[in-house]
Amino acid sequence: MFRKKILIIDDSELMVKLITDILQGRDYIVVSASDGFQGLRKVTEEKPDLVLLDIVMPGMDGFEVCKVLRDNPANNLMPIIMLTAQENEDDKLTGLELGADDYIIKPFNPRELLSRISNTLIRIDRNRWANPLTGLKGNLEIQAEINRRIVTNELFSVIYLDIDNFKAFNDVYGFPCGDRAIKITADIITDNVHAFGSIDDFVGHIGGDDFIIVADPENVDSLCGNIIKNFDSKMPDLYTNGHRKSGFITTANRQGIITRFPIMTISISVVTNEHRSIVNHIQVGEIAAELKKKAKAIEGSVYIKDKRKQMTGGHQVL
């Protein structure tokens, strides 16, 4: 795991030394700056994972530094924790309004400092890799979860979910309605995982209209069946009365030919290591792609489970 780098911007040598000793004791990389101007340069040069920023400094105070950092979009995801010896509510609110992530009053308990830093870094890392539309975990965490289950020799099923005819709906109704369809789908999936899944089940958003669940094999049928039931119940509400009655919308396909597209449905493919060994997430994706093609060829919402068994004597056991 990569060590996190923390930049301390504080004009007090004693405070910098105190904080440095605490952080290095937890294996953080620590760099420091003695004033706001130097601090801004260090942010550019060092690319820290988090900034500890004192408020009261000569020349450029912490509020000004915070504003300059937040005005630069490149620093949007870089967390800032402000430090001050003044227990002043107005200072706290000003710092938070300028974009600080947290606020610590000096003198502080070393345990509190470490906890706030750790919690802030964890939260920012989650936000960095989450899908911005749904808040669900993205591709890196999806791959890590699948590989973790492989390494620990767990039985698992990977459920791939893909909305049918989503592009046509997005083209006709526009991006805001398309985003709404994606969010509703994410809610349907997470609600059903909470209702019919296990506590360790994982939900991710691959991107666009593609989602993933990593679940216990015994929960697959109830999960997929109820997701389809909820999806088919809710999606028609996104269409106009005319489109609902006709059962389709009309728009150009990918080749530019005007085509009728049915109301959105959902295709689900299920990959599992119940009957064969799986070595990595790439293999899971390849199997899922085959199943997805079959599911897409079937009209309406459907789920298909991979039941093929391990190769035996050069032949695949079905």
Backbone as numpy.savetxt, mean C-alpha at the origin, in Angstrom:
# Nx Ny Nz CAx CAy CAz Cx Cy Cz
18.30 -5.95 6.30 17.45 -4.75 6.30 18.33 -3.51 6.30
17.95 -2.49 5.51 18.75 -1.27 5.43 18.61 -0.46 6.70
19.73 0.10 7.18 19.70 0.96 8.35 19.11 2.31 7.96
18.28 2.87 8.83 17.66 4.15 8.58 18.60 5.28 8.97
18.58 6.34 8.16 19.43 7.51 8.42 18.58 8.65 8.97
19.02 9.24 10.06 18.30 10.33 10.70 19.17 11.58 10.74
18.59 12.70 10.32 19.28 13.99 10.35 18.77 14.80 11.53
19.69 15.23 12.40 19.36 16.12 13.52 19.74 17.54 13.13
18.77 18.45 13.17 19.05 19.87 12.91 18.82 20.61 14.21
19.91 20.98 14.90 19.82 21.60 16.22 21.11 22.36 16.47
20.99 23.57 17.01 22.20 24.39 17.24 22.89 24.06 18.56
22.32 23.17 19.36 22.93 22.79 20.64 23.80 21.55 20.47
25.12 21.72 20.65 26.03 20.57 20.52 25.71 19.49 21.55
25.33 19.92 22.76 25.01 18.96 23.82 23.79 18.12 23.43
22.74 18.77 22.87 21.53 18.04 22.48 21.82 17.09 21.32
22.62 17.55 20.36 22.97 16.69 19.23 23.72 15.45 19.72
24.67 15.66 20.66 25.44 14.53 21.21 24.52 13.56 21.95
23.59 14.08 22.74 22.67 13.25 23.50 21.79 12.40 22.58
21.21 13.05 21.58 20.32 12.34 20.66 21.11 11.33 19.82
22.31 11.72 19.39 23.15 10.83 18.59 23.46 9.55 19.35
23.82 9.67 20.62 24.13 8.48 21.42 22.91 7.57 21.54
21.74 8.16 21.74 20.51 7.36 21.87 20.22 6.62 20.56
20.31 7.32 19.44 19.96 6.73 18.15 20.98 5.69 17.69
22.26 5.98 17.89 23.27 5.01 17.48 23.19 3.73 18.31
22.67 3.85 19.53 22.46 2.67 20.35 21.41 1.75 19.77
20.56 2.27 18.86 19.56 1.46 18.16 19.93 1.24 16.70
21.19 1.46 16.38 21.75 1.16 15.07 21.25 2.07 13.95
20.80 3.29 14.30 20.47 4.28 13.28 21.76 4.94 12.79
21.78 5.34 11.53 22.86 6.19 11.02 22.46 7.63 11.34
23.36 8.39 11.94 23.03 9.73 12.39 23.93 10.76 11.72
23.32 11.79 11.16 24.06 12.95 10.65 23.44 14.18 11.31
24.17 15.30 11.32 23.65 16.46 12.02 23.99 17.75 11.29
23.23 18.79 11.63 23.47 20.14 11.12 23.22 21.11 12.26
24.03 22.18 12.33 23.97 23.10 13.47 23.05 24.30 13.24
22.51 24.44 12.03 21.55 25.52 11.78 20.64 25.15 10.61
19.64 25.98 10.38 18.65 25.66 9.35 19.20 25.59 7.95
20.10 26.52 7.61 20.66 26.54 6.26 21.49 25.29 5.99
22.31 24.93 6.96 23.12 23.72 6.82 22.20 22.49 6.78
21.14 22.54 7.55 20.20 21.43 7.57 19.56 21.19 6.21
19.19 22.25 5.52 18.59 22.11 4.19 19.59 21.50 3.21
20.86 21.91 3.33 21.89 21.33 2.46 22.06 19.83 2.76
22.03 19.49 4.05 22.22 18.08 4.43 21.05 17.21 3.94
19.86 17.77 3.92 18.72 17.01 3.40 18.98 16.63 1.94
19.49 17.58 1.17 19.78 17.32 -0.25 20.94 16.34 -0.41
21.97 16.50 0.40 23.18 15.67 0.26 23.00 14.27 0.85
22.37 14.18 2.00 22.32 12.92 2.75 21.07 12.08 2.49
19.99 12.71 1.98 18.73 12.00 1.75 18.30 11.21 3.00
18.08 11.89 4.13 17.75 11.16 5.36 16.36 10.52 5.29
16.15 9.49 6.12 14.85 8.84 6.22 13.92 9.60 7.15
14.50 10.42 8.03 13.70 11.21 8.98 14.54 12.39 9.45
13.86 13.52 9.74 14.54 14.71 10.25 14.01 15.04 11.65
14.93 15.20 12.60 14.61 15.73 13.92 14.98 17.21 13.89
13.99 18.07 14.04 14.19 19.50 13.75 13.87 20.35 14.97
14.89 21.04 15.48 14.69 21.96 16.60 13.98 23.21 16.09
13.14 23.79 16.93 12.41 25.00 16.52 13.24 26.26 16.73
13.81 26.42 17.91 14.52 27.67 18.24 15.97 27.58 17.79
16.26 28.23 16.67 17.64 28.28 16.13 17.89 29.66 15.58
19.13 30.14 15.61 19.44 31.46 15.05 19.39 31.44 13.53
19.10 32.58 12.94 19.09 32.70 11.48 17.80 32.19 10.88
17.67 30.92 10.72 16.45 30.29 10.18 15.92 29.31 11.23
14.73 29.59 11.76 14.22 28.71 12.81 13.59 27.45 12.20
13.18 26.54 13.09 12.66 25.26 12.63 11.39 25.37 11.80
10.54 26.36 12.11 9.33 26.54 11.33 9.66 26.87 9.88
10.62 27.76 9.69 11.02 28.13 8.33 11.62 26.93 7.58
12.45 26.17 8.27 13.05 24.98 7.64 11.96 24.00 7.24
11.01 23.78 8.13 9.91 22.85 7.84 9.12 23.30 6.62
8.85 24.60 6.53 8.08 25.13 5.39 8.84 24.94 4.09
10.15 25.24 4.10 10.95 25.07 2.89 10.96 23.61 2.46
11.13 22.70 3.41 11.15 21.27 3.07 9.83 20.81 2.49
8.73 21.24 3.10 7.41 20.78 2.64 6.99 21.46 1.32
7.57 22.60 1.01 7.27 23.25 -0.27 7.89 22.51 -1.45
8.84 21.64 -1.16 9.50 20.84 -2.20 8.82 19.47 -2.27
8.12 19.14 -3.38 7.41 17.87 -3.48 8.31 16.65 -3.27
9.61 16.80 -3.52 10.54 15.67 -3.35 10.63 15.23 -1.88
10.22 16.13 -0.97 10.32 15.81 0.46 8.98 15.43 1.09
7.96 15.21 0.26 6.62 14.96 0.79 6.56 13.77 1.74
7.31 12.73 1.44 7.25 11.51 2.24 8.36 11.42 3.28
9.17 12.47 3.39 10.23 12.47 4.40 9.65 12.98 5.72
9.60 12.14 6.76 8.98 12.57 8.02 9.84 13.59 8.77
9.14 14.51 9.43 9.79 15.54 10.24 9.19 15.50 11.64
10.06 15.35 12.63 9.64 15.44 14.03 10.28 16.69 14.62
9.45 17.58 15.16 9.97 18.85 15.67 10.28 18.74 17.16
11.37 19.41 17.58 11.82 19.41 18.97 11.81 20.84 19.50
11.35 21.01 20.74 11.41 22.34 21.35 11.40 22.21 22.86
12.04 23.17 23.52 12.03 23.21 24.98 10.84 24.02 25.48
10.12 24.63 24.57 8.98 25.47 24.95 7.69 24.66 24.89
7.08 24.44 26.05 5.82 23.70 26.06 4.70 24.68 25.73
4.63 25.00 24.44 3.70 26.02 23.97 2.76 25.41 22.94
1.46 25.46 23.21 0.48 24.84 22.32 0.49 25.47 20.94
0.70 26.78 20.88 0.73 27.47 19.58 1.89 26.98 18.73
3.07 26.78 19.36 4.22 26.25 18.62 3.91 24.87 18.04
3.28 24.04 18.86 2.94 22.69 18.43 2.01 22.74 17.23
0.96 23.55 17.31 -0.01 23.63 16.22 0.63 24.22 14.96
1.50 25.23 15.14 2.17 25.82 13.98 3.02 24.78 13.26
3.77 23.99 14.02 4.60 22.95 13.41 3.77 21.92 12.66
2.68 21.48 13.26 1.82 20.48 12.60 1.17 21.06 11.35
0.75 22.32 11.42 0.14 22.97 10.26 1.12 23.13 9.11
2.41 23.27 9.43 3.43 23.40 8.39 3.83 22.05 7.79
3.34 20.97 8.38 3.60 19.65 7.79 4.45 18.73 8.62
4.75 19.10 9.88 5.50 18.19 10.73 4.66 16.96 11.05
5.32 15.82 11.19 4.61 14.57 11.47 4.40 14.34 12.95
5.26 14.89 13.78 5.14 14.70 15.22 5.88 15.82 15.93
5.79 15.83 17.25 6.29 16.96 18.04 6.73 16.42 19.39
7.95 16.73 19.83 8.46 16.25 21.11 8.97 17.42 21.93
8.57 17.44 23.20 9.01 18.51 24.12 10.31 18.09 24.80
11.31 18.99 24.80 12.56 18.76 25.53 12.43 19.28 26.95
12.97 18.59 27.97 13.69 17.31 27.87 12.72 16.15 27.67
13.19 15.10 27.01 12.33 13.96 26.68 12.93 12.66 27.23
12.09 11.68 27.35 12.52 10.34 27.74 13.11 9.64 26.51
14.32 9.07 26.61 14.89 8.39 25.44 13.97 7.33 24.84
13.24 6.64 25.69 12.32 5.62 25.20 11.21 6.25 24.36
10.72 7.42 24.80 9.68 8.12 24.03 10.22 8.54 22.67
11.43 9.09 22.66 12.04 9.52 21.40 12.16 8.35 20.43
12.68 7.23 20.90 12.86 6.06 20.04 11.52 5.51 19.56
10.52 5.52 20.42 9.20 5.01 20.03 8.57 5.89 18.96
8.65 7.19 19.14 8.06 8.10 18.16 8.76 8.01 16.81
10.07 7.90 16.84 10.82 7.74 15.60 10.45 6.44 14.90
10.45 5.35 15.65 10.13 4.03 15.07 8.72 4.00 14.49
7.75 4.51 15.25 6.37 4.50 14.78 6.18 5.36 13.54
6.86 6.50 13.51 6.75 7.39 12.35 7.36 6.74 11.11
8.50 6.11 11.25 9.15 5.45 10.12 8.30 4.29 9.59
7.70 3.52 10.49 6.84 2.42 10.07 5.63 2.95 9.29
5.02 4.00 9.82 3.84 4.57 9.16 4.19 5.12 7.78
5.31 5.81 7.68 5.71 6.38 6.40 6.04 5.28 5.39
6.71 4.23 5.84 7.02 3.12 4.93 5.74 2.47 4.41
4.75 2.33 5.27 3.48 1.76 4.82 2.82 2.66 3.79
2.83 3.97 4.04 2.23 4.91 3.09 2.98 4.92 1.76
4.31 4.76 1.84 5.12 4.81 0.62 4.79 3.66 -0.33
4.54 2.50 0.23 4.28 1.33 -0.62 2.80 1.05 -0.83
1.92 1.74 -0.13 0.48 1.49 -0.30 -0.03 2.12 -1.58
-1.10 1.53 -2.11 -1.75 2.12 -3.28 -2.43 3.41 -2.85
-2.19 4.53 -3.52 -2.73 5.82 -3.07 -4.25 5.91 -3.15
-4.88 5.11 -4.02 -6.33 5.18 -4.18 -7.06 4.38 -3.10
-6.59 3.18 -2.82 -7.29 2.29 -1.89 -6.62 2.18 -0.52
-5.34 2.56 -0.43 -4.62 2.40 0.82 -4.16 0.98 1.08
-4.43 0.07 0.14 -4.01 -1.33 0.31 -2.54 -1.49 -0.06
-1.93 -2.52 0.46 -0.51 -2.77 0.22 -0.25 -3.07 -1.25
0.94 -2.63 -1.72 1.28 -2.74 -3.12 2.15 -3.92 -3.46
2.76 -3.86 -4.64 3.44 -5.01 -5.22 4.61 -5.54 -4.39
5.42 -4.66 -3.82 6.57 -5.13 -3.05 6.12 -5.94 -1.85
5.09 -5.46 -1.14 4.60 -6.19 0.02 3.85 -7.45 -0.38
3.19 -7.42 -1.54 2.52 -8.62 -2.04 3.55 -9.72 -2.30
4.62 -9.36 -3.01 5.67 -10.33 -3.30 6.31 -10.86 -2.02
6.55 -9.95 -1.07 7.17 -10.36 0.19 6.28 -11.32 0.96
4.97 -11.07 0.95 4.04 -11.94 1.67 3.99 -13.33 1.07
3.92 -13.42 -0.26 3.90 -14.73 -0.92 5.21 -15.47 -0.65
6.34 -14.80 -0.81 7.63 -15.45 -0.57 7.80 -15.86 0.89
7.26 -15.05 1.81 7.34 -15.42 3.23 6.62 -16.73 3.50
5.44 -16.88 2.91 4.66 -18.10 3.14 5.33 -19.31 2.51
6.01 -19.08 1.39 6.75 -20.18 0.76 7.90 -20.62 1.66
8.66 -19.65 2.17 9.82 -19.95 3.00 9.42 -20.67 4.28
8.27 -20.30 4.85 7.82 -20.90 6.11 7.01 -22.18 5.89
6.93 -22.62 4.62 6.26 -23.89 4.28 4.79 -23.91 4.70
4.13 -22.77 4.58 2.70 -22.72 4.90 1.87 -23.16 3.71
0.70 -23.75 3.99 -0.28 -23.97 2.94 -1.01 -22.65 2.73
-1.12 -22.22 1.48 -1.77 -20.94 1.21 -2.42 -20.96 -0.16
-3.34 -20.03 -0.34 -3.95 -19.78 -1.65 -3.80 -18.31 -1.98
-3.43 -18.03 -3.21 -3.33 -16.65 -3.70 -4.51 -16.41 -4.62
-5.36 -15.47 -4.25 -6.58 -15.18 -4.99 -6.38 -13.89 -5.78
-6.37 -14.00 -7.11 -6.25 -12.84 -7.99 -7.64 -12.41 -8.42
-7.93 -11.12 -8.30 -9.25 -10.60 -8.66 -9.10 -9.50 -9.69
-9.88 -9.59 -10.77 -9.76 -8.64 -11.89 -11.16 -8.26 -12.35
-11.41 -6.95 -12.46 -12.73 -6.48 -12.89 -12.86 -6.59 -14.41
-13.93 -7.22 -14.85 -14.21 -7.34 -16.29 -14.90 -6.08 -16.79
-14.49 -5.61 -17.97 -15.11 -4.46 -18.65 -14.92 -3.14 -17.88
-13.88 -3.10 -17.06 -13.64 -1.87 -16.31 -13.20 -0.72 -17.22
-12.34 -1.00 -18.19 -11.85 0.07 -19.07 -13.00 0.74 -19.81
-13.95 -0.06 -20.29 -15.10 0.51 -21.00 -15.91 1.40 -20.07
-16.13 0.94 -18.85 -16.87 1.74 -17.87 -16.12 3.05 -17.60
-14.82 2.98 -17.42 -13.99 4.16 -17.15 -14.05 5.13 -18.32
-14.03 4.61 -19.54 -14.07 5.47 -20.74 -15.40 6.21 -20.84
-16.49 5.52 -20.52 -17.82 6.12 -20.69 -18.17 7.05 -19.54
-17.86 6.65 -18.31 -18.30 7.41 -17.14 -17.23 8.35 -16.59
-15.98 8.18 -16.98 -14.92 9.07 -16.54 -14.14 8.54 -15.34
-12.97 9.15 -15.11 -12.06 8.67 -14.07 -12.63 8.73 -12.66
-13.37 9.78 -12.28 -13.92 9.78 -10.91 -14.83 8.59 -10.65
-15.66 8.24 -11.62 -16.53 7.07 -11.45 -15.71 5.78 -11.48
-14.67 5.77 -12.30 -13.79 4.61 -12.32 -13.10 4.41 -10.98
-12.63 5.52 -10.39 -12.01 5.44 -9.06 -13.00 4.95 -8.02
-14.24 5.37 -8.15 -15.27 4.92 -7.20 -15.47 3.41 -7.32
-15.48 2.90 -8.54 -15.64 1.46 -8.74 -14.48 0.69 -8.10
-13.26 1.24 -8.24 -12.09 0.60 -7.64 -12.20 0.59 -6.11
-12.61 1.73 -5.54 -12.73 1.81 -4.08 -13.81 0.88 -3.55
-14.93 0.79 -4.26 -16.01 -0.11 -3.83 -15.52 -1.55 -3.87
-14.79 -1.89 -4.93 -14.24 -3.25 -5.03 -13.29 -3.54 -3.88
-12.42 -2.58 -3.55 -11.49 -2.76 -2.43 -12.26 -2.98 -1.13
-13.33 -2.21 -0.93 -14.15 -2.37 0.29 -14.82 -3.74 0.33
-15.34 -4.18 -0.81 -15.98 -5.50 -0.88 -14.98 -6.59 -0.49
-13.78 -6.50 -1.03 -12.76 -7.51 -0.77 -12.36 -7.51 0.71
-12.04 -6.33 1.25 -11.59 -6.27 2.65 -12.71 -6.67 3.61
-13.94 -6.26 3.32 -15.07 -6.63 4.19 -15.25 -8.14 4.23
-15.13 -8.79 3.10 -15.32 -10.24 3.05 -14.15 -11.00 3.67
-12.94 -10.44 3.55 -11.80 -11.07 4.22 -11.99 -11.01 5.73
-12.50 -9.87 6.22 -12.77 -9.76 7.66 -13.88 -10.70 8.10
-14.88 -10.90 7.24 -16.04 -11.71 7.61 -15.79 -13.21 7.44
-15.06 -13.60 6.39 -14.94 -15.02 6.06 -13.50 -15.54 6.03
-12.55 -14.65 6.27 -11.15 -15.07 6.21 -10.58 -15.34 7.59
-9.26 -15.45 7.62 -8.53 -15.67 8.87 -7.78 -14.40 9.25
-7.34 -14.33 10.48 -6.69 -13.12 10.98 -5.40 -12.81 10.23
-4.74 -13.84 9.68 -3.48 -13.63 8.98 -3.64 -13.43 7.48
-4.86 -13.39 6.97 -5.07 -13.19 5.54 -4.55 -11.81 5.12
-4.08 -11.74 3.90 -3.42 -10.53 3.38 -4.21 -10.01 2.18
-4.44 -8.70 2.14 -5.13 -8.07 1.01 -4.21 -7.04 0.37
-4.06 -7.09 -0.95 -3.21 -6.14 -1.65 -3.87 -5.62 -2.91
-3.36 -4.50 -3.41 -3.86 -3.89 -4.64 -2.70 -3.84 -5.63
-2.74 -4.72 -6.63 -1.67 -4.80 -7.61 -1.58 -3.50 -8.40
-2.73 -2.90 -8.67 -2.80 -1.68 -9.46 -4.01 -1.73 -10.38
-4.53 -0.55 -10.75 -5.69 -0.53 -11.63 -6.85 -1.28 -11.04
-7.39 -2.24 -11.80 -8.54 -3.00 -11.33 -8.15 -4.42 -10.90
-6.89 -4.61 -10.54 -6.38 -5.92 -10.12 -6.06 -5.92 -8.62
-6.60 -6.93 -7.93 -6.40 -7.06 -6.50 -5.90 -8.47 -6.18
-5.47 -8.66 -4.93 -4.95 -9.97 -4.53 -5.28 -10.23 -3.06
-5.57 -11.48 -2.77 -5.73 -11.94 -1.38 -4.81 -13.14 -1.21
-4.09 -13.19 -0.10 -3.34 -14.39 0.27 -4.06 -14.95 1.49
-4.63 -16.16 1.35 -5.54 -16.68 2.37 -5.29 -18.15 2.67
-5.91 -18.62 3.74 -5.91 -20.05 4.03 -6.77 -20.75 2.98
-6.32 -21.87 2.43 -7.08 -22.58 1.40 -8.50 -22.91 1.83
-8.72 -23.20 3.11 -10.05 -23.60 3.56 -11.07 -22.47 3.47
-10.60 -21.22 3.33 -11.52 -20.08 3.27 -11.83 -19.62 1.85
-11.19 -20.23 0.87 -11.27 -19.73 -0.50 -12.70 -19.71 -1.03
-13.43 -20.81 -0.88 -14.77 -20.89 -1.46 -15.71 -19.85 -0.88
-15.69 -19.68 0.44 -16.58 -18.69 1.05 -16.15 -17.28 0.68
-14.84 -17.02 0.62 -14.36 -15.70 0.22 -14.79 -15.35 -1.20
-14.46 -16.23 -2.13 -14.75 -15.95 -3.54 -16.25 -15.87 -3.80
-17.01 -16.79 -3.22 -18.45 -16.79 -3.44 -19.12 -15.53 -2.94
-18.72 -15.07 -1.76 -19.35 -13.88 -1.20 -18.86 -12.59 -1.86
-17.60 -12.57 -2.28 -17.11 -11.40 -3.02 -17.90 -11.25 -4.32
-18.09 -12.34 -5.04 -18.87 -12.30 -6.28 -20.30 -11.83 -6.01
-20.91 -12.37 -4.96 -22.28 -12.00 -4.62 -22.39 -10.50 -4.34
-21.48 -9.96 -3.54 -21.50 -8.53 -3.21 -21.19 -7.67 -4.42
-20.21 -8.09 -5.22 -19.81 -7.33 -6.39 -20.98 -7.22 -7.38
-21.60 -8.35 -7.67 -22.71 -8.35 -8.64 -23.91 -7.58 -8.12
-24.02 -7.43 -6.81 -25.12 -6.68 -6.23 -24.88 -5.17 -6.29
-23.62 -4.76 -6.09 -23.31 -3.33 -5.97 -22.92 -2.64 -7.27
-22.25 -3.33 -8.17 -21.73 -2.66 -9.36 -22.81 -2.08 -10.28
-23.95 -2.74 -10.47 -24.96 -2.13 -11.35 -25.43 -0.75 -10.89
-25.30 -0.46 -9.59 -25.72 0.85 -9.08 -24.88 1.99 -9.63
-23.70 1.68 -10.18 -22.83 2.72 -10.73 -23.25 3.15 -12.13
-24.18 2.41 -12.73 -24.62 2.69 -14.09 -25.93 3.48 -14.09
-26.23 4.13 -15.20 -27.51 4.81 -15.35 -28.62 3.78 -15.50
-29.85 4.21 -15.29 -31.00 3.30 -15.43 -31.03 2.68 -16.82
-30.75 3.48 -17.83 -30.77 2.97 -19.21 -29.76 1.86 -19.42
-28.55 2.06 -18.92 -27.52 1.04 -19.07 -27.83 -0.21 -18.25
-28.40 -0.01 -17.07 -28.77 -1.18 -16.25 -29.83 -2.01 -16.94
-30.82 -1.34 -17.53 -31.91 -2.06 -18.19 -31.43 -2.81 -19.43
-30.55 -2.15 -20.20 -30.06 -2.80 -21.42 -29.01 -3.86 -21.11
-28.32 -3.67 -19.98 -27.29 -4.63 -19.59 -25.94 -4.39 -20.23
-25.78 -3.26 -20.92 -24.49 -3.00 -21.56 -24.30 -1.51 -21.79
-23.04 -1.12 -22.07 -22.71 0.22 -22.54 -22.01 0.08 -23.88
-21.98 1.16 -24.65 -21.38 1.11 -25.98 -20.24 2.11 -26.06
-19.06 1.62 -26.44 -17.89 2.48 -26.60 -16.87 1.77 -27.48
-15.80 2.46 -27.84 -14.78 1.86 -28.70 -13.94 0.87 -27.90
-13.59 -0.25 -28.53 -12.68 -1.20 -27.88 -11.23 -0.77 -28.12
-10.27 -1.61 -27.75 -8.86 -1.24 -27.87 -8.43 -1.08 -29.33
-9.18 -1.65 -30.24 -8.87 -1.52 -31.66 -9.63 -0.35 -32.31
-10.41 0.39 -31.50 -11.15 1.52 -32.01 -12.49 1.16 -32.62
-12.92 -0.08 -32.47 -14.20 -0.53 -33.03 -15.29 -0.35 -31.97
-16.41 0.27 -32.36 -17.51 0.47 -31.44 -18.09 -0.88 -31.05
-18.16 -1.11 -29.72 -18.52 -2.43 -29.21 -19.44 -2.30 -28.01
-20.26 -3.32 -27.81 -21.10 -3.38 -26.60 -20.33 -4.09 -25.49
-20.32 -3.46 -24.31 -19.65 -4.05 -23.15 -20.67 -4.28 -22.04
-20.78 -5.50 -21.54 -21.72 -5.79 -20.45 -21.38 -5.03 -19.17
-22.33 -5.02 -18.24 -22.11 -4.47 -16.91 -20.89 -5.17 -16.29
-20.11 -4.44 -15.53 -18.89 -5.00 -14.95 -19.16 -6.25 -14.10
-18.30 -7.24 -14.28 -18.30 -8.45 -13.45 -16.89 -8.63 -12.91
-16.67 -9.71 -12.19 -15.33 -9.92 -11.62 -14.87 -11.35 -11.90
-13.63 -11.45 -12.38 -13.01 -12.75 -12.65 -11.96 -13.03 -11.57
-12.02 -14.21 -10.99 -11.14 -14.56 -9.88 -10.41 -15.86 -10.20
-9.10 -15.85 -10.05 -8.30 -17.08 -10.23 -7.58 -17.38 -8.92
-7.53 -18.65 -8.57 -6.97 -19.07 -7.29 -5.80 -20.02 -7.50
-4.64 -19.63 -7.02 -3.43 -20.45 -7.10 -3.12 -20.95 -5.70
-2.80 -22.23 -5.57 -2.54 -22.80 -4.25 -1.39 -23.79 -4.30
-0.75 -23.97 -3.15 0.31 -24.98 -3.05 -0.19 -26.24 -2.35
-1.51 -26.42 -2.33 -2.09 -27.62 -1.72 -1.69 -28.89 -2.48
-1.60 -28.80 -3.81 -1.40 -29.98 -4.64 -0.04 -29.99 -5.35
0.68 -28.89 -5.28 1.99 -28.82 -5.93 2.86 -27.81 -5.18
4.16 -27.96 -5.32 5.07 -27.03 -4.65 5.17 -25.75 -5.48
5.31 -24.63 -4.79 5.48 -23.33 -5.43 6.76 -22.73 -4.88
7.63 -22.24 -5.78 8.96 -21.81 -5.35 9.10 -20.31 -5.16
8.27 -19.50 -5.85 8.37 -18.05 -5.68 7.13 -17.36 -6.23
7.06 -16.03 -6.04 5.89 -15.28 -6.47 5.76 -15.22 -7.99
6.89 -15.38 -8.70 6.84 -15.36 -10.17 6.05 -16.55 -10.69
6.28 -17.72 -10.11 5.54 -18.90 -10.51 4.05 -18.72 -10.22
3.73 -18.11 -9.09 2.33 -17.84 -8.75 1.69 -16.97 -9.83
2.40 -15.95 -10.26 1.87 -15.06 -11.29 1.64 -15.76 -12.62
2.54 -16.65 -12.97 2.40 -17.38 -14.24 1.18 -18.29 -14.22
0.99 -19.00 -13.11 -0.18 -19.88 -13.00 -1.46 -19.06 -13.01
-1.45 -17.94 -12.29 -2.63 -17.08 -12.22 -3.00 -16.52 -13.59
-2.00 -16.21 -14.42 -2.26 -15.68 -15.76 -3.01 -16.70 -16.61
-2.63 -17.97 -16.49 -3.33 -19.02 -17.23 -4.78 -19.13 -16.78
-4.97 -19.14 -15.47 -6.33 -19.26 -14.94 -7.18 -18.04 -15.27
-6.56 -16.86 -15.24 -7.28 -15.63 -15.55 -7.84 -15.66 -16.98
-7.05 -16.18 -17.90 -7.49 -16.27 -19.29 -8.74 -17.15 -19.39
-8.75 -18.25 -18.65 -9.91 -19.14 -18.66 -11.13 -18.47 -18.01
-10.88 -17.78 -16.91 -11.98 -17.12 -16.21 -12.60 -16.02 -17.06
-11.75 -15.26 -17.77 -12.23 -14.17 -18.62 -13.08 -14.68 -19.78
-12.84 -15.92 -20.18 -13.59 -16.50 -21.30 -15.00 -16.92 -20.90
-15.27 -16.94 -19.60 -16.58 -17.34 -19.11 -17.41 -16.09 -18.83
-18.65 -16.08 -19.28 -19.51 -14.91 -19.09 -19.90 -14.75 -17.63
-19.90 -13.52 -17.16 -20.32 -13.24 -15.79 -19.18 -13.37 -14.80
-19.52 -13.14 -13.54 -18.54 -13.26 -12.47 -18.28 -14.73 -12.17
-16.99 -15.07 -11.97 -16.63 -16.48 -11.80 -15.31 -16.58 -11.05
-15.11 -17.71 -10.37 -13.78 -17.98 -9.83 -13.34 -19.38 -10.24
-12.06 -19.49 -10.57 -11.48 -20.75 -11.02 -10.30 -21.09 -10.12
-10.29 -22.31 -9.62 -9.21 -22.76 -8.74 -8.26 -23.68 -9.50
-6.99 -23.50 -9.24 -5.97 -24.37 -9.83 -5.94 -25.69 -9.07
-6.30 -26.79 -9.75 -6.34 -28.10 -9.10 -5.29 -29.04 -9.66
-4.41 -28.50 -10.50 -3.37 -29.36 -11.07 -2.37 -29.77 -10.00
-1.92 -31.00 -10.12 -1.02 -31.55 -9.11 0.41 -31.57 -9.62
1.31 -31.93 -8.72 2.73 -31.97 -9.02 3.03 -32.89 -10.21
4.01 -32.51 -11.02 4.45 -33.34 -12.13 4.96 -34.68 -11.60
4.49 -35.77 -12.16 4.91 -37.11 -11.74 5.36 -37.89 -12.96
6.62 -38.32 -12.97 7.12 -39.12 -14.10 6.99 -38.44 -15.43
7.08 -37.09 -15.42 7.02 -36.37 -16.68 5.61 -36.03 -17.12
4.61 -36.48 -16.37 3.22 -36.19 -16.73 2.55 -35.44 -15.59
1.64 -34.57 -15.95 0.94 -33.79 -14.94 -0.29 -34.55 -14.48
-0.42 -34.67 -13.17 -1.57 -35.37 -12.59 -2.71 -34.37 -12.41
-3.86 -34.66 -12.99 -5.00 -33.76 -12.90 -5.98 -34.20 -11.82
